[in-house]
Structure formats: structure tokens, C-alpha cells
Amino acid sequence: MPSTIRDIKEYTGLSLATISKYLNGGNVLPENRVKIEKAIEELHYQVNELARGLVTNKTKTVGILVFSISSPFSGMILHHVGAALRKKGYGMLIVDSCDDEEIEKKNVKYLISKKVDGIIVLPVASKGNFLKPVTNAGIPVVLLDRALADVQYDCVRIDNRKSTYNAMQELIQRNHKKIAVIASEREYTGRERFNGFMEAMRDAGLEVPMDYQVRGTHSITSGYNGMKKLLTLKDRPTAVFMSNYEITLGAMLAISESGYKSPDDFSLLGFDDQLFFHVMQPQMYMVEQPMQAMGEKAVELLLHRIETESQEGPMEIALGTTLHKGNSIKTL
């Protein structure tokens, strides 16, 4: 039979009020804290989070609203977010929006019904109307990876435009002038990276023909079809920038299937460094995001809002990136 708070009382000799205060996050004398923690360990006491939630109005649970769990990027981010939450004694409830804005709206209502203390959002939508019920419920929100265009929430992301601009110098300084781009046009990160690409080309005095501007979705299929399109051009580019992991993978599959090689036929620059790209040839030049730091910062910011009930204005944290160098780019 599970041990109870009364068993802890008998073990420690302390009052139920002192033990309850400790279990609900209150401050107790150091010597009493030691006694209670020893009793919890010896008696294998399990805190009833549901019961504690009724007292404290806190469930020690954070909702994670993610655009697609199938994305390798999402999986890695969730790993780091989960680790950071566990260190702070919180659990997480993950809901998958399946890249569908209607599902995303339903997921928001579901998380509210589960009384989560806060929500970390990797959004599908580009505008924030879907989060109005969360705001109305007084639940803190932190956006992760993707910002929203029309509303201000706490946000942890990278500087997508600057990161792309800086990475493009690798191609430009190695004398590439005919550079194409395959990018998603649906979500914030894809648009920002496309803008960073165009800005780098413009500042270098290089034109980008419309045939070199391939816009699609955040998917392997989009990368595959986009590269196939570029391969059919009479005046093919010498280099291609691909705006995320899925697009990069799809583009490389198209090149391999068509019998071309990188960097002999095309120099390639991708985004989102993943283990897969370290074990294949050519090893890709990839913009690497600090995913662990992003996850940890998002948790830190959200718990600050939850535990202090802070009402200060929205904070935006933009982290830097690094360029993982491989052998997928040649000098012309």
C-alpha cells in the first residue's frame, strides 16, 4: 500500500502542516527539510500532483505545441526541452499539430483543458489568433524557433536572416555567382532564410533569376522536386542553398538519383545540422542551430513567467549559429 503524508508525520515527528507546506513548495526549516526528504526516500512516498494542484493551482506540467513531431528538428528540440523541464521538476504534455492550423487550434483548447502551467509553442500558423484562448486563460506562452507576425509573445529563436546571410559568404567568396535557393515560403523560418539569401546576393551584386528561386513547403518532397526543377534548366546554377533539413535531404536525393555529384557538379549549402549529414558523402556545409541552448532558454523563460507570475513586457532572445564545414562546396 502506498505511503501517505501521515506515514511521513510518524517517521519524522513533524506536524502535518509543516510537511504539507514543504510538499507544496513552501519554505521550512533546513533541519525539517532534511527529515522530510529522508522520509520520502525511505518510505518511497509519491507526491500526488493532482491533489497538490488543487491546493496550489499548479500542475507542474508544461504543454508543448509542436508543428510536427515527425520533423527531426522537432524531435531534437523536444529532447532538450524535456531534459531542462525534468531538472526543474516539471513534466511535459506534447501535442502534434501535424502541420495543420485547424489541428493546432484544437490542440490549444486541449492543453488549456489539461490545466498546464505554461505552453511552449513551435507554431504552424504565421499569425497568433489561435493563441487568444491561452492569453484569455492567463497561461504563459513562449514561442520557440518560430516567431509570429501580428502579436508579441516571449520568443526564443535564432537570427535566421543574419545566419543565412553569413553562411552565404562561403559560396560568394569562393567565386560562385550562379546560386539558386530552395526554401519554404509557408513558415517564419523559411521566409526569413529566403530573405537572408536574397540580401546576401544583392549585397554581392549578384542577380537571382526567377528560375533559381524555388519556393515550396518544409518537406523532403519540396526539396526533391525543387532540385529536380533546377536540374532541368539549360543554364544550371553552380551552387544551391537549401533552407532546412528536410529540403536539404530531398535535394540530395534528387542529385544522387540523377547521377550528379557534389561538389563536382553542384556545391551545396544546407540548414539544420543533423547527425545524418556527418556520416554521408559529401559531408555537407550546414548552418548549425544551438538546439540545446534554444530548448533550455525557452524553459528558463517560461518557468520565470510561471513561478514569478511576471507581467513584464515580451522578451525576444535571438541566439547565434555556427557553420559546420564539410566538403560539399568547391572553389570556382
PDB file of N, CA and C in Angstrom, residues 79 82 111-112 118 126 136 171 190 219 244 256 274 291:
ATOM      1  N   HIS A  79      13.687  16.869 -27.132  1.00  0.00           N
ATOM      2  CA  HIS A  79      14.617  16.170 -26.239  1.00  0.00           C
ATOM      3  C   HIS A  79      15.253  17.146 -25.251  1.00  0.00           C
ATOM      4  N   GLY A  82      12.598  18.682 -22.831  1.00  0.00           N
ATOM      5  CA  GLY A  82      12.227  17.718 -21.803  1.00  0.00           C
ATOM      6  C   GLY A  82      13.280  17.586 -20.720  1.00  0.00           C
ATOM      7  N   LEU A 111      -4.836  21.600 -24.416  1.00  0.00           N
ATOM      8  CA  LEU A 111      -3.833  21.908 -23.392  1.00  0.00           C
ATOM      9  C   LEU A 111      -4.431  22.764 -22.277  1.00  0.00           C
ATOM     10  N   ILE A 112      -5.284  23.705 -22.650  1.00  0.00           N
ATOM     11  CA  ILE A 112      -5.949  24.522 -21.634  1.00  0.00           C
ATOM     12  C   ILE A 112      -6.795  23.637 -20.717  1.00  0.00           C
ATOM     13  N   GLY A 118       1.990  26.318 -18.309  1.00  0.00           N
ATOM     14  CA  GLY A 118       2.506  27.183 -19.363  1.00  0.00           C
ATOM     15  C   GLY A 118       2.605  26.375 -20.645  1.00  0.00           C
ATOM     16  N   SER A 126       1.266  31.453 -38.996  1.00  0.00           N
ATOM     17  CA  SER A 126       2.172  32.603 -39.015  1.00  0.00           C
ATOM     18  C   SER A 126       1.608  33.776 -38.214  1.00  0.00           C
ATOM     19  N   ASN A 136      -6.333  34.503 -22.836  1.00  0.00           N
ATOM     20  CA  ASN A 136      -7.537  34.745 -22.030  1.00  0.00           C
ATOM     21  C   ASN A 136      -7.544  33.908 -20.754  1.00  0.00           C
ATOM     22  N   LEU A 171      29.867  30.651 -50.122  1.00  0.00           N
ATOM     23  CA  LEU A 171      29.683  30.443 -51.559  1.00  0.00           C
ATOM     24  C   LEU A 171      30.180  31.638 -52.370  1.00  0.00           C
ATOM     25  N   GLY A 190      11.398  29.762 -42.904  1.00  0.00           N
ATOM     26  CA  GLY A 190      11.655  29.660 -44.336  1.00  0.00           C
ATOM     27  C   GLY A 190      11.694  31.014 -45.014  1.00  0.00           C
ATOM     28  N   SER A 219       9.563  20.352 -46.427  1.00  0.00           N
ATOM     29  CA  SER A 219       9.390  18.912 -46.633  1.00  0.00           C
ATOM     30  C   SER A 219      10.470  18.329 -47.531  1.00  0.00           C
ATOM     31  N   ASN A 244      16.328  24.184 -44.996  1.00  0.00           N
ATOM     32  CA  ASN A 244      16.139  23.383 -43.783  1.00  0.00           C
ATOM     33  C   ASN A 244      16.540  21.930 -44.035  1.00  0.00           C
ATOM     34  N   SER A 256      21.523  12.627 -56.264  1.00  0.00           N
ATOM     35  CA  SER A 256      22.049  11.261 -56.336  1.00  0.00           C
ATOM     36  C   SER A 256      21.308  10.434 -57.382  1.00  0.00           C
ATOM     37  N   GLN A 274      22.410  17.949 -38.733  1.00  0.00           N
ATOM     38  CA  GLN A 274      21.929  16.721 -38.120  1.00  0.00           C
ATOM     39  C   GLN A 274      22.985  15.628 -38.266  1.00  0.00           C
ATOM     40  N   MET A 291      20.540  23.996 -30.690  1.00  0.00           N
ATOM     41  CA  MET A 291      19.242  23.476 -30.272  1.00  0.00           C
ATOM     42  C   MET A 291      19.142  23.253 -28.768  1.00  0.00           C
TER      43      MET A 291
END
